[in-house]
mmCIF file of C-alpha atoms in Angstrom:
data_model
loop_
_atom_site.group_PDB
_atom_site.id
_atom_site.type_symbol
_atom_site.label_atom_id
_atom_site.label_comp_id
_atom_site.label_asym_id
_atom_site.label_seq_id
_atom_site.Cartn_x
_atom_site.Cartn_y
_atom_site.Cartn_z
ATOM 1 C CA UNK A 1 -1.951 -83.052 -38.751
ATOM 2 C CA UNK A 2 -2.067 -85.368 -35.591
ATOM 3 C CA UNK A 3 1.718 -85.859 -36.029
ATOM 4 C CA UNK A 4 2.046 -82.022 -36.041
ATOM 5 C CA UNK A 5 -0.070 -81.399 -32.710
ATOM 6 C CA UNK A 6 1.873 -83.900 -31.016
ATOM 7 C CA UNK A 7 4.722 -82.206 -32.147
ATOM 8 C CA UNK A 8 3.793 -79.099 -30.732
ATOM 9 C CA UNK A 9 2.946 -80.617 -27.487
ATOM 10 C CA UNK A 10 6.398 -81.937 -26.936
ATOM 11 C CA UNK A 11 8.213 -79.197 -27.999
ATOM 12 C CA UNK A 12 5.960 -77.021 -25.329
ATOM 13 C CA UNK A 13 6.871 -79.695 -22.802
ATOM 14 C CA UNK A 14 10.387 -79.602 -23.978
ATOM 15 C CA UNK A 15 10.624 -76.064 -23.215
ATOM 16 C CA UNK A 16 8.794 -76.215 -19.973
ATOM 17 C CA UNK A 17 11.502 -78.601 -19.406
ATOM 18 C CA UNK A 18 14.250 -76.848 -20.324
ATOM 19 C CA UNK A 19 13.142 -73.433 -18.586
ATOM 20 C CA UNK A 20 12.340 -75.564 -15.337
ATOM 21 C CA UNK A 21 16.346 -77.165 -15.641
ATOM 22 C CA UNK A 22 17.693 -73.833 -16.161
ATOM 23 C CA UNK A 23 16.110 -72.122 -13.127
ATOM 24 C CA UNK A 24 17.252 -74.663 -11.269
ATOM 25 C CA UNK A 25 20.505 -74.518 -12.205
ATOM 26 C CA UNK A 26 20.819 -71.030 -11.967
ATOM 27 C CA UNK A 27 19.148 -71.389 -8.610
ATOM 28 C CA UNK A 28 21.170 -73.875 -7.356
ATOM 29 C CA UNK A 29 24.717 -72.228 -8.487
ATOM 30 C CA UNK A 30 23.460 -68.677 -6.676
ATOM 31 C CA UNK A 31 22.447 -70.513 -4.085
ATOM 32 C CA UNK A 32 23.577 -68.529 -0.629
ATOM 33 C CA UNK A 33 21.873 -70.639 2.420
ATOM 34 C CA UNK A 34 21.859 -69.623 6.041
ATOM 35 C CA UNK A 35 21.433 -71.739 8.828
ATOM 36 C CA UNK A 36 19.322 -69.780 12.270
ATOM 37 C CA UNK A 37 19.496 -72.342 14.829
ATOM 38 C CA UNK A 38 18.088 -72.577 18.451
ATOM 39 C CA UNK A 39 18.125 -74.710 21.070
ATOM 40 C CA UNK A 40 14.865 -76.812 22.072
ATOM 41 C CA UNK A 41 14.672 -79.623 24.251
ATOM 42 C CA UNK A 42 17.947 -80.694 26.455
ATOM 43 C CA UNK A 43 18.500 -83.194 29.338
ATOM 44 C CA UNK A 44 21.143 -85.081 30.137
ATOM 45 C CA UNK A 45 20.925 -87.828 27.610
ATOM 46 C CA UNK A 46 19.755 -85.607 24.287
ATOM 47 C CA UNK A 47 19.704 -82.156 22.925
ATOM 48 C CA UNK A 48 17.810 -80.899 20.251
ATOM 49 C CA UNK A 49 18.642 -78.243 17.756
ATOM 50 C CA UNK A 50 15.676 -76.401 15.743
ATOM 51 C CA UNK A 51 17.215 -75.710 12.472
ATOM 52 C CA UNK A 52 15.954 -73.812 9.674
ATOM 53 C CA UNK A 53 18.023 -73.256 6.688
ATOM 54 C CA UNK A 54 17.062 -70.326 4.192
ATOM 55 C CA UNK A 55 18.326 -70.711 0.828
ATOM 56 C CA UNK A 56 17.765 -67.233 -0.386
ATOM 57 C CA UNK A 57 15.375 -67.882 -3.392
ATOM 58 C CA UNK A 58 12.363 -70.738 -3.845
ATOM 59 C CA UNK A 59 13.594 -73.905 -5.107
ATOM 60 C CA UNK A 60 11.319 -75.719 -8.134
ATOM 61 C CA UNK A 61 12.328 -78.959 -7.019
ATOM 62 C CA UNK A 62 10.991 -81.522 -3.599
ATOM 63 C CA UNK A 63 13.501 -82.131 -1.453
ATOM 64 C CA UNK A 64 13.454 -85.167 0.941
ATOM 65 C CA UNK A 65 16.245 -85.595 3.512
ATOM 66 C CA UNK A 66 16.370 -89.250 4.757
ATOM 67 C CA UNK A 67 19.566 -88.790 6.661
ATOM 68 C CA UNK A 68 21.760 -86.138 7.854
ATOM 69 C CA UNK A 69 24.277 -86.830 10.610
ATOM 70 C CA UNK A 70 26.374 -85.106 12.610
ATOM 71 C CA UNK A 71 30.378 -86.699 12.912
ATOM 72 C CA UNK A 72 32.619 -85.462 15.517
ATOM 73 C CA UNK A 73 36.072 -86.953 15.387
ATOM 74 C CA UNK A 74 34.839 -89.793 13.343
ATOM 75 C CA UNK A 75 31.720 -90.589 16.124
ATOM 76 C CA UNK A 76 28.386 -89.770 14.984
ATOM 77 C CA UNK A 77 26.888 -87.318 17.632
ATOM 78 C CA UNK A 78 23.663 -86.248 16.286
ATOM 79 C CA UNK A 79 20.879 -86.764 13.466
ATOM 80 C CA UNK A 80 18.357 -84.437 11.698
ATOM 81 C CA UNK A 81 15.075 -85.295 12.189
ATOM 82 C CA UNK A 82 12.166 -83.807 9.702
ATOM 83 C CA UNK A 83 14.040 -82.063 7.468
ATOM 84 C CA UNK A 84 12.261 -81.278 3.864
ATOM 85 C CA UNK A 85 12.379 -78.923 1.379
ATOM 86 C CA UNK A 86 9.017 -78.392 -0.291
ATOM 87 C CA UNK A 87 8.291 -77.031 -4.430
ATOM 88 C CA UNK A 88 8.828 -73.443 -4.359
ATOM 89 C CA UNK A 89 9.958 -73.123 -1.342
ATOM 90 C CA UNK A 90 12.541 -71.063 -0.032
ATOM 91 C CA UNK A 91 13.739 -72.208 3.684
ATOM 92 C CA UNK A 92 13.203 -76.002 4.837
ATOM 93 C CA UNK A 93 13.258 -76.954 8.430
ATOM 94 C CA UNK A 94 14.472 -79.555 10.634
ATOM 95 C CA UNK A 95 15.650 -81.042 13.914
ATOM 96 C CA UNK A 96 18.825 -81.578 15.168
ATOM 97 C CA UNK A 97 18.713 -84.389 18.078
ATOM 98 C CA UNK A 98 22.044 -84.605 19.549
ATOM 99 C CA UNK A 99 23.249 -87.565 21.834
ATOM 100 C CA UNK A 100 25.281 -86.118 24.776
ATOM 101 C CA UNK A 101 27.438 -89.817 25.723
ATOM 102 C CA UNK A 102 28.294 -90.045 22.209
ATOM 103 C CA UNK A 103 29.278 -86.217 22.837
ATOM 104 C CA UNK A 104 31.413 -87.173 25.423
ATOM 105 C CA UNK A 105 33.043 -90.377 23.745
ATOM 106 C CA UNK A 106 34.067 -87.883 20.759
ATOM 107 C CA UNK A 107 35.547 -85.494 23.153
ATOM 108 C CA UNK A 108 37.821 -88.354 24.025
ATOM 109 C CA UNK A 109 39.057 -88.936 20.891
ATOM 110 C CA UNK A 110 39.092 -85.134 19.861
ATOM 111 C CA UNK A 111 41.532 -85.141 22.959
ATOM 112 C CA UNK A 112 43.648 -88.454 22.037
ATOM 113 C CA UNK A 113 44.098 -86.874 19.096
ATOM 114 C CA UNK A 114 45.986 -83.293 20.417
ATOM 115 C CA UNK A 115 42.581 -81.593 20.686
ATOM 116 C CA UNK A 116 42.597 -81.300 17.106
ATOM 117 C CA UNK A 117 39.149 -83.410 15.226
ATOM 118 C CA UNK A 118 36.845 -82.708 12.148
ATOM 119 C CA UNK A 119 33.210 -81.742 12.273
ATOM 120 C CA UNK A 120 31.253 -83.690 9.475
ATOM 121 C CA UNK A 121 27.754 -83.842 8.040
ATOM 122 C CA UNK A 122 26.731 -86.553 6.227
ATOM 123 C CA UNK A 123 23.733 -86.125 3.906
ATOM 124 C CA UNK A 124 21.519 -88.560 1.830
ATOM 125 C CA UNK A 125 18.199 -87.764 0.308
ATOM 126 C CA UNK A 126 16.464 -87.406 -2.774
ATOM 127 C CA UNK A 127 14.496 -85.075 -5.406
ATOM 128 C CA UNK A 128 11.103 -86.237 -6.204
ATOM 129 C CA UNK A 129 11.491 -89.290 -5.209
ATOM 130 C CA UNK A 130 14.741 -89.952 -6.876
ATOM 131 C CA UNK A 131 17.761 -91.003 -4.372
ATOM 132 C CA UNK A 132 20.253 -88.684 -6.111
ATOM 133 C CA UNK A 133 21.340 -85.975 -3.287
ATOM 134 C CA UNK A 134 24.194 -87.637 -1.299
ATOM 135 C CA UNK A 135 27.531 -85.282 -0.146
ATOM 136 C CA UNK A 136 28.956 -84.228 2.692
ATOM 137 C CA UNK A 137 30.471 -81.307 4.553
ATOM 138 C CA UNK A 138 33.668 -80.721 7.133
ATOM 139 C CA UNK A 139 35.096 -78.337 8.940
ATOM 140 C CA UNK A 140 37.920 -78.581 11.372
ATOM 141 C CA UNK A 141 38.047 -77.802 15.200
ATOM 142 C CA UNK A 142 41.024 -77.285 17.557
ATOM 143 C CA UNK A 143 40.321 -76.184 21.151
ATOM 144 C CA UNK A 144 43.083 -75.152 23.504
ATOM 145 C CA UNK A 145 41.206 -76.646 27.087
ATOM 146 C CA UNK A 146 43.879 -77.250 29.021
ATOM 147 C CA UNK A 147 44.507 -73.189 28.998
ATOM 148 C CA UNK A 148 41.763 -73.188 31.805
ATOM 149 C CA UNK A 149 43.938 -74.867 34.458
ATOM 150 C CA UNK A 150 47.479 -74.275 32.827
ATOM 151 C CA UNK A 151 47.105 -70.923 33.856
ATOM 152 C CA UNK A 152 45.855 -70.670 37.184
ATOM 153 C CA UNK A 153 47.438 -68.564 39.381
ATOM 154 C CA UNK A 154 46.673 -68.042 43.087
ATOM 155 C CA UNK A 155 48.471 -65.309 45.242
ATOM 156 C CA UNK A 156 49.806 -66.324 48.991
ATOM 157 C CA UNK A 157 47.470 -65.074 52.045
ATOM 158 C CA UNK A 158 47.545 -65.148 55.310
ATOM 159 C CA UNK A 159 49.339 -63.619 58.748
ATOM 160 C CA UNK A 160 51.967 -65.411 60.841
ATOM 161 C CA UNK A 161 51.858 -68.233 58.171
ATOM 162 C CA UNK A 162 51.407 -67.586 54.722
ATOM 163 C CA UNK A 163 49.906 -69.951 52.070
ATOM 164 C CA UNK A 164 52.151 -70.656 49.362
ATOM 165 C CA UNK A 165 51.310 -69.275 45.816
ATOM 166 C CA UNK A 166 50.410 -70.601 42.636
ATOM 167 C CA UNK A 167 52.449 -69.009 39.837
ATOM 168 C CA UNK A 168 50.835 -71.539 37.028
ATOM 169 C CA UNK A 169 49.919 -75.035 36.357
ATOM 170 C CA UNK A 170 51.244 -76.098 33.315
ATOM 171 C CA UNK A 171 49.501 -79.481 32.479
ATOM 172 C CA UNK A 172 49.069 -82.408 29.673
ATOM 173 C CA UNK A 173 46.357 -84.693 28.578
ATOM 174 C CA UNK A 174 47.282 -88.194 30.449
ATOM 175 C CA UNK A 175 45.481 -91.413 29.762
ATOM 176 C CA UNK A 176 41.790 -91.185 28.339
ATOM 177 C CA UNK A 177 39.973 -94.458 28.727
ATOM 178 C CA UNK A 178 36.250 -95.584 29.296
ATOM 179 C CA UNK A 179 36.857 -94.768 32.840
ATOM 180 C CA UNK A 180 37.931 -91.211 33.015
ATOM 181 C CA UNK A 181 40.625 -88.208 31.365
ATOM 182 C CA UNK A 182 43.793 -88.193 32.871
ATOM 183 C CA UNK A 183 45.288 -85.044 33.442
ATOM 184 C CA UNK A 184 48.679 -84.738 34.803
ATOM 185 C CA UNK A 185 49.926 -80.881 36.025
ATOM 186 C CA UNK A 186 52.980 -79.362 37.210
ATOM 187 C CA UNK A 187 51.510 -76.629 40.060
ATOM 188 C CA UNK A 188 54.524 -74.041 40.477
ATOM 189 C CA UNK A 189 54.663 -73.272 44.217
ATOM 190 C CA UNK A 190 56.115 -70.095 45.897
ATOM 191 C CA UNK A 191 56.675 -70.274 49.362
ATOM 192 C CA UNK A 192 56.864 -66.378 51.423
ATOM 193 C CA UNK A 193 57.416 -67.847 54.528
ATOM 194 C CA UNK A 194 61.282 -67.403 56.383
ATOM 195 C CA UNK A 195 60.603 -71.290 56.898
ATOM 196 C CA UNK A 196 60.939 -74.093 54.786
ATOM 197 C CA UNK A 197 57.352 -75.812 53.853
ATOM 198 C CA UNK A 198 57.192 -80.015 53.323
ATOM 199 C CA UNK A 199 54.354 -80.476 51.013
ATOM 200 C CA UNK A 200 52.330 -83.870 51.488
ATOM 201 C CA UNK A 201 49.640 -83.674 50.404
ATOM 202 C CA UNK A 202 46.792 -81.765 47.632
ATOM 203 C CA UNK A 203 43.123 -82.043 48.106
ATOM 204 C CA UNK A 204 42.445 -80.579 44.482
ATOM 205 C CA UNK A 205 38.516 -80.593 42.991
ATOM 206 C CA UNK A 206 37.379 -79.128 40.206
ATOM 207 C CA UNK A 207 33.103 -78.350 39.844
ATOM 208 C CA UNK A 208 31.517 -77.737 36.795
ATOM 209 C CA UNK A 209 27.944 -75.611 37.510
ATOM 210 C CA UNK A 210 27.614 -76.718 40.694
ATOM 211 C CA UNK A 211 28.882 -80.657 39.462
ATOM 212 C CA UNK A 212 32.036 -82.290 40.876
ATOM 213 C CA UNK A 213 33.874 -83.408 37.407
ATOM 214 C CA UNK A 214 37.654 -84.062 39.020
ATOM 215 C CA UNK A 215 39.585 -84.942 41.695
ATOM 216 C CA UNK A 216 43.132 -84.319 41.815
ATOM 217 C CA UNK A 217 45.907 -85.437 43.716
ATOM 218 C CA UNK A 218 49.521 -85.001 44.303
ATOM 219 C CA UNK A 219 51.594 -87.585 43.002
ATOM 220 C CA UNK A 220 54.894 -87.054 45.005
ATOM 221 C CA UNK A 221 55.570 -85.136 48.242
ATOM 222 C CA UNK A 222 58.276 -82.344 47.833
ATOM 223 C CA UNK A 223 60.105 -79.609 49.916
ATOM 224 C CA UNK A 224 59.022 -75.951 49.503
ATOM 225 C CA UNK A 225 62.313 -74.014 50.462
ATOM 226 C CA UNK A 226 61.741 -70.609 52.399
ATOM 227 C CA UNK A 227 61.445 -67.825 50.513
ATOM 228 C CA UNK A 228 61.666 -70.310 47.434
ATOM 229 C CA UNK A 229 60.103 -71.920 44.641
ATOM 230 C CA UNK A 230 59.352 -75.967 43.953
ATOM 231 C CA UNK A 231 57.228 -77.753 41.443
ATOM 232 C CA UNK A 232 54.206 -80.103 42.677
ATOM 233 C CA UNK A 233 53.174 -82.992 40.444
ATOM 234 C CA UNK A 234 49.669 -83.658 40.554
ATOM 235 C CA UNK A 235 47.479 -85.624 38.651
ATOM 236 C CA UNK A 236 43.660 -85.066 38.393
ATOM 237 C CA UNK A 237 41.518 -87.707 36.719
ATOM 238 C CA UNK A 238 37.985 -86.209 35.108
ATOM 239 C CA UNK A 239 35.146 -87.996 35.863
ATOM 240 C CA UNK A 240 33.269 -88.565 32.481
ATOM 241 C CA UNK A 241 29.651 -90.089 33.783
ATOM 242 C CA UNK A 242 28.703 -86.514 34.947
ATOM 243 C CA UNK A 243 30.077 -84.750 31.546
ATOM 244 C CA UNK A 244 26.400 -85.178 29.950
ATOM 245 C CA UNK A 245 24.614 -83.675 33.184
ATOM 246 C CA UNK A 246 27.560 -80.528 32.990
ATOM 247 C CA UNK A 247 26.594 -80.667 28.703
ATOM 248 C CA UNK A 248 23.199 -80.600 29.281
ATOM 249 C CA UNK A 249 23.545 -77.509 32.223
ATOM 250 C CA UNK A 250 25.835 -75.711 29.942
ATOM 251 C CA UNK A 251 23.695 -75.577 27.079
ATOM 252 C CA UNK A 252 20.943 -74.654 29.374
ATOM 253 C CA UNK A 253 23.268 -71.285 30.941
ATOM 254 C CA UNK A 254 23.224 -70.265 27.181
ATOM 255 C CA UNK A 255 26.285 -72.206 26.314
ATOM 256 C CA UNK A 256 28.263 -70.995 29.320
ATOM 257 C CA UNK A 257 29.569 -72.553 32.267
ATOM 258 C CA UNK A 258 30.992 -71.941 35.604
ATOM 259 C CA UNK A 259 34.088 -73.581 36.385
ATOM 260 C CA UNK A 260 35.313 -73.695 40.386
ATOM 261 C CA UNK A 261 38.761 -74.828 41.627
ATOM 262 C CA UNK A 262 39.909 -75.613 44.652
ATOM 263 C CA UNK A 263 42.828 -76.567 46.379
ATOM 264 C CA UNK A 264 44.278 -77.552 50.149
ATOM 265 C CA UNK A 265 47.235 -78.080 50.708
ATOM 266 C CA UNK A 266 48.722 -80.126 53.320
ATOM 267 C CA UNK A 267 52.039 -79.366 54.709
ATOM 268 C CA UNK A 268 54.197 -79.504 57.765
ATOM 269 C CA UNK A 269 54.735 -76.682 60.011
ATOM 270 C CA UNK A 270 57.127 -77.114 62.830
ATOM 271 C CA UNK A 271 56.329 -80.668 63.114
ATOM 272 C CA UNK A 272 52.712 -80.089 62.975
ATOM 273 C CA UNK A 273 50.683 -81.346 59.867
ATOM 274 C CA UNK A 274 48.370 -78.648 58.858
ATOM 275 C CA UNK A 275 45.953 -77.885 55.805
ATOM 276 C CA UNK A 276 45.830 -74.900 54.329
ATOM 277 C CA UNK A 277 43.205 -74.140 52.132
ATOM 278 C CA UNK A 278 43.788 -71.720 49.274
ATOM 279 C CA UNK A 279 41.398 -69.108 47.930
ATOM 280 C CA UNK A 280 38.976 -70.417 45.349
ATOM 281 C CA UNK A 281 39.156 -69.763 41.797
ATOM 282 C CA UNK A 282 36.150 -69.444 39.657
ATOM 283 C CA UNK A 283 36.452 -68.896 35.689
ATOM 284 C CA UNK A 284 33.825 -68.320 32.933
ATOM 285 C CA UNK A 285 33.508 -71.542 30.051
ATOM 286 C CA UNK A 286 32.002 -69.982 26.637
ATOM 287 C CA UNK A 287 31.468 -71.704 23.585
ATOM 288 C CA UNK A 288 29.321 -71.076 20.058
ATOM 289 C CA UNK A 289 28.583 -74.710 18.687
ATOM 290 C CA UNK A 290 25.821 -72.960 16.618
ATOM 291 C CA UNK A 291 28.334 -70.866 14.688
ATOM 292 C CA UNK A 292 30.919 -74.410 14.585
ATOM 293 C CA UNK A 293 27.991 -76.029 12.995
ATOM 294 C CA UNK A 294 27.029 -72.921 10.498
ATOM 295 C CA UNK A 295 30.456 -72.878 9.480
ATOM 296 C CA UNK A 296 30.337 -77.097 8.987
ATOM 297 C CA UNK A 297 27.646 -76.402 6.586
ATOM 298 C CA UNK A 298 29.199 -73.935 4.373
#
């Protein structure tokens, strides 16, 4: 008779059992999560990320992330912080703590490498205790941006003596190093004036929300025929120890940022060296790196 009760007992725990591994199956393959993400705490050396992720249903199961790390371009950029899932429980949230030199240093490589890198999320964790969750997700990103300074134009002004106009700047990635981004341009130049223009010299800056981020200057002097076109080489080197104040500033302006260049030109006119500045130009940065992430973690 004992034999039988004991029986009983395991075949009720059985089922439990059973039942239990087939909800969570089922929940697990139906699973549709969302990720709602806002931005907390940012200065110049970390940002953090609040993070909830809804899955949709309650999980019966304890979940206990021990890691979960952001990759960009192979550099690890950020770790969640807190993140658990608890029994029966249908969202689990968490902490994203990103590290804004690290940003930077991937930005390098996303650029040595044609502006073309993967975003990855490592994960490691376990189920009631048991290290068994361990996976991770990519997605890839390709940014075109160069296309903020490639094309630039800037129309002539002026009376007696007209500044020349910009028609473009077509430019390339140079050298990236632990010093700086190299970026080398070729400004095309139109010259109104009934009088040949000898160009000399560029005072070109670029700011970054109120931040000075380059300096550019021209690489070889060059004639600017009247009523005539001529290509200036320049080369502009990006300053890289103020990128995580401009990070931290952008994310602050709601992931937007205000870029300002400026350029003075220095030329000869009838023997006289003179400067001419040209009008400022002032263009709109936007990105989405919630949605980048969201779409990592699908």
């Amino acid at each position: 008779m004992r034999a039988v009760g004991i029986g009983k007992v395991l075949g009720v725990i059985g089922l439990v059992i059973f039942l239990w591994a087939a909800y969570l199956g089922y929940a697990l393959l139906t699973l549709t999560p969302q990720v709602k993400a806002g931005w907390g705490y940012v200065d110049e050396n970390t940002i953090e990320l609040d993070t909830t992720v809804y899955f949709g249903k309650p999980l019966p199961v304890s979940i206990n992330i021990e890691e979960a790390d952001l990759y960009w371009a192979g550099i690890e950029v950020g770790t969640v912080k807190d993140l658990k899932v608890g029994f029966l429980k249908d969202s689990a949230r968490g902490v994203l703590v990103l590290k804004n030199q690290e940003i930077v240093e991937a930005l390098k490589e996303h650029i040595k490498n044609g502006e073309q890198s993967n975003l990855e999320i490592r994960v490691r964790g376990s189920i009631f205790g048991i290290p068994i969750i361990r996976g991770s997700f990519s997605k890839s990103l390709q940014t075109d941006l160069l296309s903020y300074i490639s094309n630039t134009t800037i129309e002539s002004s002026g009376d007696l003596i007209k500044t020349p106009a910009i028609e473009g700047m077509p430019s390339k990635w140079g050298k990236v190093d632990e010093t700086g981004i190299e970026i080398l341009s070729d400004v095309k130049l139109y010259n109104p004036n009934p009088f040949s223009l000898p160009l000399f010299g560029i005072k070109y800056n670029i700011e970054a929300n109120g931040y000075q981020v380059a300096q550019g200057e021209l690489i070889e002097n060059v004639v600017i025929p009247a009523n005539g076109r001529a290509t200036a080489k320049i080369r502009t080197i990006v300053d890289t120890n103020i990128l995580p104040k401009v990070i931290a500033e952008h994310i602050k302006r709601g992931e937007r940022s205000e870029l300002s260049l400026k350029l003075v030109l220095a030329v000869k006119v009838l023997n006289r060296e003179i400067e001419m500045p040209l009008p400022e130009i002032k263009k709109t940065v936007e990105t989405n790196i919630v949605e980048q992430l969201n779409l990592a973690l699908r």
